[in-house]
mmCIF file of C-alpha atoms in Angstrom:
data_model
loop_
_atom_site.group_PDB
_atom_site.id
_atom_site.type_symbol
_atom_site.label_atom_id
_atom_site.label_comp_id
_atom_site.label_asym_id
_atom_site.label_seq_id
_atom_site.Cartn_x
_atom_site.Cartn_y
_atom_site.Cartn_z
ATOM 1 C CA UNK A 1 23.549 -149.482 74.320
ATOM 2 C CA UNK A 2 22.702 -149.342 70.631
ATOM 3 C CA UNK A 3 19.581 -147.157 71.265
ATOM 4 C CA UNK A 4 21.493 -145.355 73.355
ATOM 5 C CA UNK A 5 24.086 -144.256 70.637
ATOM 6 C CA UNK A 6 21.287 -144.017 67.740
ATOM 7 C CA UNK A 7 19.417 -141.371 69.833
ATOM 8 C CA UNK A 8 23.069 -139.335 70.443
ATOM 9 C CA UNK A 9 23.208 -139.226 66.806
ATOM 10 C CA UNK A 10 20.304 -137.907 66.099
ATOM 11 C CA UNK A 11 20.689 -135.605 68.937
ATOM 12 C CA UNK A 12 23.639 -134.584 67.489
ATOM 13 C CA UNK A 13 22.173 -134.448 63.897
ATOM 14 C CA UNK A 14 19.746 -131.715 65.715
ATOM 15 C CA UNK A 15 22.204 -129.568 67.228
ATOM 16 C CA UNK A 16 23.871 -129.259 64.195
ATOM 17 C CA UNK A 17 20.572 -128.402 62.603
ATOM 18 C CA UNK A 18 19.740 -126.305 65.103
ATOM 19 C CA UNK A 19 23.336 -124.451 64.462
ATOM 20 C CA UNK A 20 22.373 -124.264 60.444
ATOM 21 C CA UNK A 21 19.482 -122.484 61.523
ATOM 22 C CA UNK A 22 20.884 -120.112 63.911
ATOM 23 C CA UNK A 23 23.788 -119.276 62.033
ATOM 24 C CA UNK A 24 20.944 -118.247 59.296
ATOM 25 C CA UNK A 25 18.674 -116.242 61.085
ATOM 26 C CA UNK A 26 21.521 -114.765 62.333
ATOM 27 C CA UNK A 27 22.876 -113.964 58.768
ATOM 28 C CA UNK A 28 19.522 -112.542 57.826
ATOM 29 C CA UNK A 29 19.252 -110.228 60.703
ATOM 30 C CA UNK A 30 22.875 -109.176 60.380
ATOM 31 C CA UNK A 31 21.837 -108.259 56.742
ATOM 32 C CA UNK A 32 18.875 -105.996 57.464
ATOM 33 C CA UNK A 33 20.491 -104.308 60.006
ATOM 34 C CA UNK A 34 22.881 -103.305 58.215
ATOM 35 C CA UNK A 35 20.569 -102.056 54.911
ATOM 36 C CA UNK A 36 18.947 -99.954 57.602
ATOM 37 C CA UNK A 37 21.867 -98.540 58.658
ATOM 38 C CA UNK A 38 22.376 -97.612 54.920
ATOM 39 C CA UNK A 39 19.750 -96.074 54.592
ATOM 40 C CA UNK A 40 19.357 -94.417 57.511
ATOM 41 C CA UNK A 41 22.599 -93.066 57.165
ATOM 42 C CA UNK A 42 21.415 -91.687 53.278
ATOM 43 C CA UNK A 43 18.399 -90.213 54.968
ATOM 44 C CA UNK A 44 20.679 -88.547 57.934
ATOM 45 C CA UNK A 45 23.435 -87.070 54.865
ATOM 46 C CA UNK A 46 20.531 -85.775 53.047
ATOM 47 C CA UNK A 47 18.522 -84.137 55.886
ATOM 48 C CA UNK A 48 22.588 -82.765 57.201
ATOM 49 C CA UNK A 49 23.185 -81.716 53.209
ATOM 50 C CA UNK A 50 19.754 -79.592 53.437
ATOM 51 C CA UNK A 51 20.289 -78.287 56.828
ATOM 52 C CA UNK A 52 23.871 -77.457 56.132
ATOM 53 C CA UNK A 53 22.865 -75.422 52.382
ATOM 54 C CA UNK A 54 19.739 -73.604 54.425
ATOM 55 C CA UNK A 55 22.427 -72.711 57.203
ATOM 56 C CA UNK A 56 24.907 -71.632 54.861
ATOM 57 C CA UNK A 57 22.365 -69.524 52.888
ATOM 58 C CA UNK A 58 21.019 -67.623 56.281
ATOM 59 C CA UNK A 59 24.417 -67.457 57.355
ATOM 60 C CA UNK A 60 25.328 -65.510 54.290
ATOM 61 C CA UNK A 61 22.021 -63.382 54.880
ATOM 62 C CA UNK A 62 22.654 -62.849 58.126
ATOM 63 C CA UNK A 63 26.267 -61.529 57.457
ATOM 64 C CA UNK A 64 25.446 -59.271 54.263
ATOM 65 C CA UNK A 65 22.695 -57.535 57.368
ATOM 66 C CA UNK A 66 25.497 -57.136 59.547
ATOM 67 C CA UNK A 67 28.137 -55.823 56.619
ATOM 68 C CA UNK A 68 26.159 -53.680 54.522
ATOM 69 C CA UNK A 69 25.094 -50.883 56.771
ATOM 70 C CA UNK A 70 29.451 -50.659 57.437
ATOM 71 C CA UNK A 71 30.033 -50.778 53.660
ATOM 72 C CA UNK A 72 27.342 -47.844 53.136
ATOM 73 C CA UNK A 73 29.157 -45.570 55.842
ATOM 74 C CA UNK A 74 32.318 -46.227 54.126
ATOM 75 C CA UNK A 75 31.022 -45.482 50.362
ATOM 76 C CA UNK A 76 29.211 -42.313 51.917
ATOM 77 C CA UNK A 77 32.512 -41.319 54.063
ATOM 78 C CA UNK A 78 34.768 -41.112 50.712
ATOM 79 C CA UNK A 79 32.067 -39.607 48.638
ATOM 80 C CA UNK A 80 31.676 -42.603 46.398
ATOM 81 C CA UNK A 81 27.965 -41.350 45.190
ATOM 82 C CA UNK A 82 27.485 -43.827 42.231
ATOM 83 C CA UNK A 83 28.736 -46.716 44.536
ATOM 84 C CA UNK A 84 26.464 -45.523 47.327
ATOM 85 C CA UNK A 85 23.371 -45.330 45.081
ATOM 86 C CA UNK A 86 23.641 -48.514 43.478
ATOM 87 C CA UNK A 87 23.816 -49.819 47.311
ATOM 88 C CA UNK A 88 21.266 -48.232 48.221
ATOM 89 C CA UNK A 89 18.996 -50.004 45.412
ATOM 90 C CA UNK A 90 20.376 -53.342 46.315
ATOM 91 C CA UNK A 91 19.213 -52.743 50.005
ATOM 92 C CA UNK A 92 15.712 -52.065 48.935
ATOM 93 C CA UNK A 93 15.627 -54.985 46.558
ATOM 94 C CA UNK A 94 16.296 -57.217 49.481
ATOM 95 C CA UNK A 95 13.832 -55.559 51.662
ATOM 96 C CA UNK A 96 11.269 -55.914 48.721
ATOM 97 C CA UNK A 97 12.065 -59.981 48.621
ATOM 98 C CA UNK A 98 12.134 -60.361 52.665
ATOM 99 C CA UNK A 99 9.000 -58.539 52.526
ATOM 100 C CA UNK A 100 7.553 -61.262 49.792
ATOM 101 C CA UNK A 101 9.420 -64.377 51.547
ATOM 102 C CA UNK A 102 9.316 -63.629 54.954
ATOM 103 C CA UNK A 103 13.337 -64.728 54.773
ATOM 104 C CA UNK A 104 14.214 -62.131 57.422
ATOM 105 C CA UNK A 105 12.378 -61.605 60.736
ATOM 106 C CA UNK A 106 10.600 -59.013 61.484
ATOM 107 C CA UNK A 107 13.375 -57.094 63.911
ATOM 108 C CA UNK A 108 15.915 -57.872 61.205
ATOM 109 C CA UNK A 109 13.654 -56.418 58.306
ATOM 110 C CA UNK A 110 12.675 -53.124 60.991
ATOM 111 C CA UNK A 111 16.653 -52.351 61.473
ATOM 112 C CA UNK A 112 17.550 -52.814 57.996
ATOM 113 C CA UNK A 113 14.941 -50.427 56.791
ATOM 114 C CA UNK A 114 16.145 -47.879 59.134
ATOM 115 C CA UNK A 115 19.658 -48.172 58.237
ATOM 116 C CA UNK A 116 18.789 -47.882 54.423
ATOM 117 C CA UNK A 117 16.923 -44.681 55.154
ATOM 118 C CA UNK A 118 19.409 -43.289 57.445
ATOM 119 C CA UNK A 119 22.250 -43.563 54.995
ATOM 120 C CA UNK A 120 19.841 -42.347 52.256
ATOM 121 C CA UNK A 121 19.113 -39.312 54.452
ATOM 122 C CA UNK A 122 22.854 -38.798 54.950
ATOM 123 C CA UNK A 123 23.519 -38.952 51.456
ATOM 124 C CA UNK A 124 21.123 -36.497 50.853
ATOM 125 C CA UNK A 125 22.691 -34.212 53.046
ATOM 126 C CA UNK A 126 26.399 -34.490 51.630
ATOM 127 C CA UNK A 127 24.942 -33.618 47.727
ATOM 128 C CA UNK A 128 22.618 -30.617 49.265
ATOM 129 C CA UNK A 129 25.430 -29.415 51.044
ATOM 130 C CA UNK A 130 27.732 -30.139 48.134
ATOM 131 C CA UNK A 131 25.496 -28.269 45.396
ATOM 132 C CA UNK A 132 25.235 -25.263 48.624
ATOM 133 C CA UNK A 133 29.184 -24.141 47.949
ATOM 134 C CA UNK A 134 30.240 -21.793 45.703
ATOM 135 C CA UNK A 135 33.254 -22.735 45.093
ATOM 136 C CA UNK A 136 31.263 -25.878 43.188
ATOM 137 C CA UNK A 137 32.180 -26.257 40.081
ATOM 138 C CA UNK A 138 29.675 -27.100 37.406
ATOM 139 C CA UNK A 139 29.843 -30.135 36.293
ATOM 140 C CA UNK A 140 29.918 -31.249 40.390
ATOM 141 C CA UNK A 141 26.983 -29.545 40.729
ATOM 142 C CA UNK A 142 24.916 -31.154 38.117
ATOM 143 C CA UNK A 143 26.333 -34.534 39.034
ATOM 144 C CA UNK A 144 25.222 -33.406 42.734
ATOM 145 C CA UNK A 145 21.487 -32.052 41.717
ATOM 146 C CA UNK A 146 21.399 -35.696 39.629
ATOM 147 C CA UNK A 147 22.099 -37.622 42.061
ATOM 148 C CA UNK A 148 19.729 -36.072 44.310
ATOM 149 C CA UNK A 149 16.671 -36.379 41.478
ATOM 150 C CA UNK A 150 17.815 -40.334 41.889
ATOM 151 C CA UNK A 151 17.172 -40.539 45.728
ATOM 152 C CA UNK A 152 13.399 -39.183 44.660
ATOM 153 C CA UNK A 153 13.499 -35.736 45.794
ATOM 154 C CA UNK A 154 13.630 -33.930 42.624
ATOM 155 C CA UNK A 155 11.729 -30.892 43.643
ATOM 156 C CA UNK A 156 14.038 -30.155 45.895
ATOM 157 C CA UNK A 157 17.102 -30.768 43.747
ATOM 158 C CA UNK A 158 15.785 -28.177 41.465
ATOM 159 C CA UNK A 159 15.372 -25.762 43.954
ATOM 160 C CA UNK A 160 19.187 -26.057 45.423
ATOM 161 C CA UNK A 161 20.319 -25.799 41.387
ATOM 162 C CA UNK A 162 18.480 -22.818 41.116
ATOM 163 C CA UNK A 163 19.463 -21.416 44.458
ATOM 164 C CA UNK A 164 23.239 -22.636 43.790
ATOM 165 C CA UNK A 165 23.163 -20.355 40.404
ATOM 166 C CA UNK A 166 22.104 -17.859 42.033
ATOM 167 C CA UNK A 167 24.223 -17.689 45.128
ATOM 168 C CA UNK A 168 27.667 -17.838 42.429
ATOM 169 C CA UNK A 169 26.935 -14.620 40.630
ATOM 170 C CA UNK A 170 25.957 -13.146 44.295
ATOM 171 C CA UNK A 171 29.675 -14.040 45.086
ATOM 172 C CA UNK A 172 30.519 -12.717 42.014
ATOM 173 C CA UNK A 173 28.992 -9.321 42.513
ATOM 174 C CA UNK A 174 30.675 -8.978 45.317
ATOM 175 C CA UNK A 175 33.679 -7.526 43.464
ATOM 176 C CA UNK A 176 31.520 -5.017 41.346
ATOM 177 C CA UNK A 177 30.979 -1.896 43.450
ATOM 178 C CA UNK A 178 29.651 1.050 41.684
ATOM 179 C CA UNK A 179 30.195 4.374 43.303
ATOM 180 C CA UNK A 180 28.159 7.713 42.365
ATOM 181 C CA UNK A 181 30.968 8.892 40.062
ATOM 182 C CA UNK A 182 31.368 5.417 38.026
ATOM 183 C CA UNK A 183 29.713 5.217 34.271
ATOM 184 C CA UNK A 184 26.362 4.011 34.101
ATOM 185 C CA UNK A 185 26.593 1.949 31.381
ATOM 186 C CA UNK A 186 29.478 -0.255 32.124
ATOM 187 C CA UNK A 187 27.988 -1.003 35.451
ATOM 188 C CA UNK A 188 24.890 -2.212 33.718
ATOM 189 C CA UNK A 189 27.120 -4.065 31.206
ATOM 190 C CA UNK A 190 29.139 -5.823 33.645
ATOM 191 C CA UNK A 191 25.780 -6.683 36.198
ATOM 192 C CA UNK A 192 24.090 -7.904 32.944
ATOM 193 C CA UNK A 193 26.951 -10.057 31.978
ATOM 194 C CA UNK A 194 26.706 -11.557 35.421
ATOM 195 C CA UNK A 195 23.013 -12.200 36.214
ATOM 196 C CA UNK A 196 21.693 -13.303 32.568
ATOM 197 C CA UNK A 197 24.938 -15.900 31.992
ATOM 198 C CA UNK A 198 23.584 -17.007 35.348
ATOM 199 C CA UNK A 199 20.301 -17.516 34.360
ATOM 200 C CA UNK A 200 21.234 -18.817 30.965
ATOM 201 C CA UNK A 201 23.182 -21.445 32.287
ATOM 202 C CA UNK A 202 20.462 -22.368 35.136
ATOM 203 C CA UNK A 203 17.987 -22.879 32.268
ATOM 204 C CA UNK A 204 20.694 -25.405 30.920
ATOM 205 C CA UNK A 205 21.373 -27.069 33.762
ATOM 206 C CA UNK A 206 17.463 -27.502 34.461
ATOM 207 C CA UNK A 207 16.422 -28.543 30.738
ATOM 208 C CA UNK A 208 19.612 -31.345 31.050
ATOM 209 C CA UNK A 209 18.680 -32.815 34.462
ATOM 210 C CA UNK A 210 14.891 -32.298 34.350
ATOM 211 C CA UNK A 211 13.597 -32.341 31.154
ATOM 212 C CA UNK A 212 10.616 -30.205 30.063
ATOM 213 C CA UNK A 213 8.697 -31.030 32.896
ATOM 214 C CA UNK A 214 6.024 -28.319 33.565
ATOM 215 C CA UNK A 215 6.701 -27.925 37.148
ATOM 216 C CA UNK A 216 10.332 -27.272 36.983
ATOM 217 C CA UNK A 217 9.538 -25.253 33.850
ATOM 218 C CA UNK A 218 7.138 -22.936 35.823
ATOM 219 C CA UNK A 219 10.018 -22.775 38.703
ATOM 220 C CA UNK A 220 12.393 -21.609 36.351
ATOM 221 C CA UNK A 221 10.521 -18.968 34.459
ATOM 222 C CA UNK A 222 9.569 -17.588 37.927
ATOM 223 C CA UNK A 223 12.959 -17.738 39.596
ATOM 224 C CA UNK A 224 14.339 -15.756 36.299
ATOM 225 C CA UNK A 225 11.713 -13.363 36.749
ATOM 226 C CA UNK A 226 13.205 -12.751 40.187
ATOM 227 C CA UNK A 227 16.554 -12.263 39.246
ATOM 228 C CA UNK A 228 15.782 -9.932 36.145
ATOM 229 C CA UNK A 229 13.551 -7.717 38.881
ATOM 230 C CA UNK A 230 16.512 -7.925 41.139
ATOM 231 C CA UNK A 231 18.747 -7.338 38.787
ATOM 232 C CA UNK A 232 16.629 -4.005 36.937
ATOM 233 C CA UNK A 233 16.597 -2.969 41.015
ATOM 234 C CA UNK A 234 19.967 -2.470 40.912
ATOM 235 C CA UNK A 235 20.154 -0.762 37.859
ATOM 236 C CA UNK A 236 17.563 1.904 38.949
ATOM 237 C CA UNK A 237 19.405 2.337 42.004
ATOM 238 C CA UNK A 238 22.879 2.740 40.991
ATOM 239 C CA UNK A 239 23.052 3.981 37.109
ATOM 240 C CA UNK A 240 19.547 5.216 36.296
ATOM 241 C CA UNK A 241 18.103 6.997 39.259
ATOM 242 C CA UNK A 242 21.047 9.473 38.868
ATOM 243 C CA UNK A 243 20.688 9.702 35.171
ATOM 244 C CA UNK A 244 16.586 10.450 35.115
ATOM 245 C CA UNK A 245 16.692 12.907 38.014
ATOM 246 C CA UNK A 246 19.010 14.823 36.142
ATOM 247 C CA UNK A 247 17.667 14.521 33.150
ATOM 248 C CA UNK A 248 20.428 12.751 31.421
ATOM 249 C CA UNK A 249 18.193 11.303 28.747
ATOM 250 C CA UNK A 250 21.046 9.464 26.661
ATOM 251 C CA UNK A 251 22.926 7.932 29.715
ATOM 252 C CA UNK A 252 19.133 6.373 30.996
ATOM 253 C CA UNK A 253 18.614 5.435 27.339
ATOM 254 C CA UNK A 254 22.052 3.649 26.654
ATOM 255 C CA UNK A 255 21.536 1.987 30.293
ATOM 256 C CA UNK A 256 18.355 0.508 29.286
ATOM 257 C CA UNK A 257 19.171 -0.808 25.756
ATOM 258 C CA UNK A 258 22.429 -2.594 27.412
ATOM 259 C CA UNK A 259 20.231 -4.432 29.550
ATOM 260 C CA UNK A 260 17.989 -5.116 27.179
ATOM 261 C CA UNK A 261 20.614 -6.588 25.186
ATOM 262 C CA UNK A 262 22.099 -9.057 27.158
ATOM 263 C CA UNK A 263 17.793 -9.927 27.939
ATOM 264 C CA UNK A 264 16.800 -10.678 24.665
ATOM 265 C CA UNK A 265 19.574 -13.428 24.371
ATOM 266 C CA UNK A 266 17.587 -15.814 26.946
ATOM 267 C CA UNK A 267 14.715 -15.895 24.212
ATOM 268 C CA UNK A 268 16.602 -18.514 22.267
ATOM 269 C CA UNK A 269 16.125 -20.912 25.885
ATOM 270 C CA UNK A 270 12.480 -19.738 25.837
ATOM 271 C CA UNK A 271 12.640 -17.435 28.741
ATOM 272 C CA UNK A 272 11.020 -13.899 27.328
ATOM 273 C CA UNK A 273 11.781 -11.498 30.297
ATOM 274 C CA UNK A 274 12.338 -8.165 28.191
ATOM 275 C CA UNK A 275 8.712 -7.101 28.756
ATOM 276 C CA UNK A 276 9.731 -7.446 32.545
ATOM 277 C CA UNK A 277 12.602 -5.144 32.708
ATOM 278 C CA UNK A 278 10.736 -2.333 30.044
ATOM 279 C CA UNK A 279 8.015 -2.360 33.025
ATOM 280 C CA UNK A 280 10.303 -1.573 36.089
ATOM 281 C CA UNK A 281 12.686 1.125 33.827
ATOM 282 C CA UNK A 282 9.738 2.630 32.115
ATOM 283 C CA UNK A 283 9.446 5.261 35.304
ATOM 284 C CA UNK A 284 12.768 6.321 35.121
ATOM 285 C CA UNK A 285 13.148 6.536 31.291
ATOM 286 C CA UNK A 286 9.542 8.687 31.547
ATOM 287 C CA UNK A 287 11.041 11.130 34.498
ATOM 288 C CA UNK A 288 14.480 12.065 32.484
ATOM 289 C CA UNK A 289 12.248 12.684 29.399
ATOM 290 C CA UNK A 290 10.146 14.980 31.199
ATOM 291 C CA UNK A 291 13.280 15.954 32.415
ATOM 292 C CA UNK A 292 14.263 16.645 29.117
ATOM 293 C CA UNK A 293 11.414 18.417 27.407
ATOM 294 C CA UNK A 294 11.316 20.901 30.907
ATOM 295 C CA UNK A 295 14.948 21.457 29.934
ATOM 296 C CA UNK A 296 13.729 22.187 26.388
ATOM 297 C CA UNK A 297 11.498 24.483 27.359
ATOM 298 C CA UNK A 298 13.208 26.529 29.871
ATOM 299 C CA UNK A 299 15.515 26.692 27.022
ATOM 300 C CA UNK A 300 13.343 27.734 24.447
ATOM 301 C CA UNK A 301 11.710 30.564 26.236
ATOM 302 C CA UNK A 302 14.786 32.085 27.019
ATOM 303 C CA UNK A 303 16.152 31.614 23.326
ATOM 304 C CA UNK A 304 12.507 33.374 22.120
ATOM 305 C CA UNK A 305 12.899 35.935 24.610
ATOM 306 C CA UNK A 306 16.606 37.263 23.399
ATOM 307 C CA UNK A 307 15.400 36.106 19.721
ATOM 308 C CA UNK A 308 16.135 39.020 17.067
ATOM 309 C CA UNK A 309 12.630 37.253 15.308
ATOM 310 C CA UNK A 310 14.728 37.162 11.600
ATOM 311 C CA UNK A 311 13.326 34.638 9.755
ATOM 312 C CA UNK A 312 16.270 32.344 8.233
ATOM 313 C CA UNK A 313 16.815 28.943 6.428
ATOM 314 C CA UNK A 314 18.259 26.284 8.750
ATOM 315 C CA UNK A 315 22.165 26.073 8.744
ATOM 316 C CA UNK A 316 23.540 23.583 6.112
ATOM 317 C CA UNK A 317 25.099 21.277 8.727
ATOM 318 C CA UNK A 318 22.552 21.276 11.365
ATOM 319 C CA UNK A 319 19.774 20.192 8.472
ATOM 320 C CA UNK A 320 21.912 17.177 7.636
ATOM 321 C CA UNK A 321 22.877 16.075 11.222
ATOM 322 C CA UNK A 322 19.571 17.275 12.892
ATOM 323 C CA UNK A 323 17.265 14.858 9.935
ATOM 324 C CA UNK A 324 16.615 11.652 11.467
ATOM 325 C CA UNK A 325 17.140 8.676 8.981
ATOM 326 C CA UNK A 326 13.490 7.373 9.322
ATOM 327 C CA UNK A 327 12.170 10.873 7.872
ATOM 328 C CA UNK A 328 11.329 9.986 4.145
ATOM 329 C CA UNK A 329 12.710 12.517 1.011
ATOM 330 C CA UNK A 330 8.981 13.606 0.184
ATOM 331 C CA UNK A 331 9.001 15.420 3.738
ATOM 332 C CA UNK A 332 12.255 16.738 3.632
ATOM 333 C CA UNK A 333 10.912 19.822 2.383
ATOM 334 C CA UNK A 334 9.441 20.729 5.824
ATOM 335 C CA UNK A 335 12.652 21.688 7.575
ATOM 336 C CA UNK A 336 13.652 23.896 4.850
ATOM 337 C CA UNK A 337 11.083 26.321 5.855
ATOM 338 C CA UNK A 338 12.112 29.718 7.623
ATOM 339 C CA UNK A 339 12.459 29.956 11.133
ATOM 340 C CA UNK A 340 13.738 31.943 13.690
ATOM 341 C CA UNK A 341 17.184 31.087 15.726
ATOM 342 C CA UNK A 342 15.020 30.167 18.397
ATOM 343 C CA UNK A 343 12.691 27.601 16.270
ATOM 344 C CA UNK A 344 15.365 26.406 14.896
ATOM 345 C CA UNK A 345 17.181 25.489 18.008
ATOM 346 C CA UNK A 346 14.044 24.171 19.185
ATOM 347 C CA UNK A 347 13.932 21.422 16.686
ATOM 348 C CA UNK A 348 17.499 20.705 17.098
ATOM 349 C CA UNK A 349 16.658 19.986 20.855
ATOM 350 C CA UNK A 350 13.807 17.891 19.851
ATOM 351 C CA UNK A 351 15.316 15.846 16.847
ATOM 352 C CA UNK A 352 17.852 15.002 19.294
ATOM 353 C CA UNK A 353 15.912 13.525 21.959
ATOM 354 C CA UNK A 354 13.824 11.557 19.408
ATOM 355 C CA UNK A 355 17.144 10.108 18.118
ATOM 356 C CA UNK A 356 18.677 9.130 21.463
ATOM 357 C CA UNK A 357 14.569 7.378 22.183
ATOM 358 C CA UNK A 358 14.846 5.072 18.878
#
């Protein structure tokens, strides 16, 4: 009986050990479970942070792709040009960095190109048609040909500036009609007035937007040279034509130094076009001279043939109106020689013409 009850107490003092040691392994496994769970759970919030900061960022990618080529159609639709630009070069700085980081696939990347050169073609179109109209006013029109130069098409900016000038005095000719019984010279005064201020301001415009770039220089001078032979055209036609083929020497001359006026006052913007215009009237001012000196000599054979032949000083009034100026004193002398009527109404014929020439 007493062994008996000494081995239940040790069997008891085993259970109970047996308990202590349970209840620990148990506490130790209880314990790492739960630091793994920590730190799985860290690892799990930082891999979810990263994922959700790379979703937001291609989320906010992927929506600027789908806003911007909506935003573009509306800046284009109210004629916001500045705004529309500056979009433009934000749209090709993200194709540039997709391009280097690969962050937009290659579909993506193809439509957003097209869009961006789409809108830039359609931009295009609004200033070209913009700088086209002639109601335009000038300052809209350089702002138009600017922003045109910006898209990288600058050649052809210049041309519509140039072609714009032109097309406004065009309009405005369209009120000037000369008939065959209007005065020579105000026609060429008021066509002058309209084609040079043109061209004046076109050289302006040009030098402001483009600079002294030789190949918009060399446009220039040759589109002005195309105007100023249009413009001496229209001269011939409808003031001097009439005036040489009747020999009306002074009307052809006054017609000619107009236009040669209002000329001369592009030299200061380095356009030189007189020698132009002296070519194309120098045919017309030759044919009413000759005009002229057949006149003179029809003239002076009938004078010689009714002529008494007395030999008389010239009249007082005629030698001080018939003198030109650029006759010096010494020489003078000559025209008090004596003459006949005849030879003297010969050189008042001739000091005449030479007056209305220089």
């Amino acid at each position: 009986s007493k062994e008996i009850s000494d081995l239940e107490g040790e069997l008891s003092s085993i259970r109970n050990l047996l308990s202590t040691q349970a209840a620990l392994i148990h506490g130790l496994a209880e314990g790492v479970h739960i630091d793994s769970l920590s730190i799985s759970n860290s690892d799990d919030f930082s891999v979810n942070a990263t994922s959700d900061s790379e979703d937001k960022e291609i989320s906010d990618l992927d929506k600027w792709l789908v806003e911007f080529p909506d935003l573009l159609d509306v800046l284009l639709a109210e004629r916001r040009v500045e705004e529309a630009l500056a979009a433009l070069d934000e749209g090709e700085r993200v194709v540039s960095e997709a391009k280097d980081l690969k962050s937009i696939n290659p579909s993506a990347l193809l439509s957003l190109q097209n869009s961006i050169g789409e809108r830039r073609q359609k931009l295009a179109d609004q200033l070209a048609e913009a700088a086209c109209q002639p109601s335009t006013r000038g300052v809209e029109l350089r702002a138009s040909v600017s922003a045109l130069k910006k898209l990288g098409d600058g050649p052809h900016a210049h041309s519509l500036l140039l072609n714009a000038h032109q097309q406004r005095y065009q309009y405005n000719m369209q009120s000037l009609r000369p008939s065959s019984t209007s005065y020579g010279g105000a026609y060429t005064a008021a066509l002058a007035q309209l084609v040079f201020s043109a061209v004046a301001q076109a050289a302006s415009d040009s030098l402001a937007i483009f600079g002294e770039e030789p190949a918009y220089t060399s446009e220039l001078v040759m589109w002005a040279t195309k105007q100023t032979e249009a413009f001496a055209l229209l001269v011939k036609r409808h003031a001097l034509a009439s005036s040489a083929a009747a020999g009306g020497l002074r009307a052809a001359a006054e017609c000619v130094q107009i236009a040669l006026g209002h000329c001369s006052l592009l030299e200061a913007r380095g356009l030189a076009l007189c020698p132009v215009l002296l070519k194309l009237f120098r045919p017309s001012v030759e044919q009413a001279l000759d005009a002229n000196l057949k006149r003179i000599q029809e003239s002076t054979a009938a004078l010689a043939a009714a002529d008494d032949w007395v030999l008389t000083y010239p009249p007082t009034s005629n030698r001080q109106t018939s003198r030109p100026s650029s006759i010096s004193i010494s020489n003078t002398t000559a025209f008090q020689h004596k003459l006949t009527s005849s030879a003297h109404r010969f050189n008042l014929m001739v000091q005449v013409r030479i007056s209305v020439l220089t």
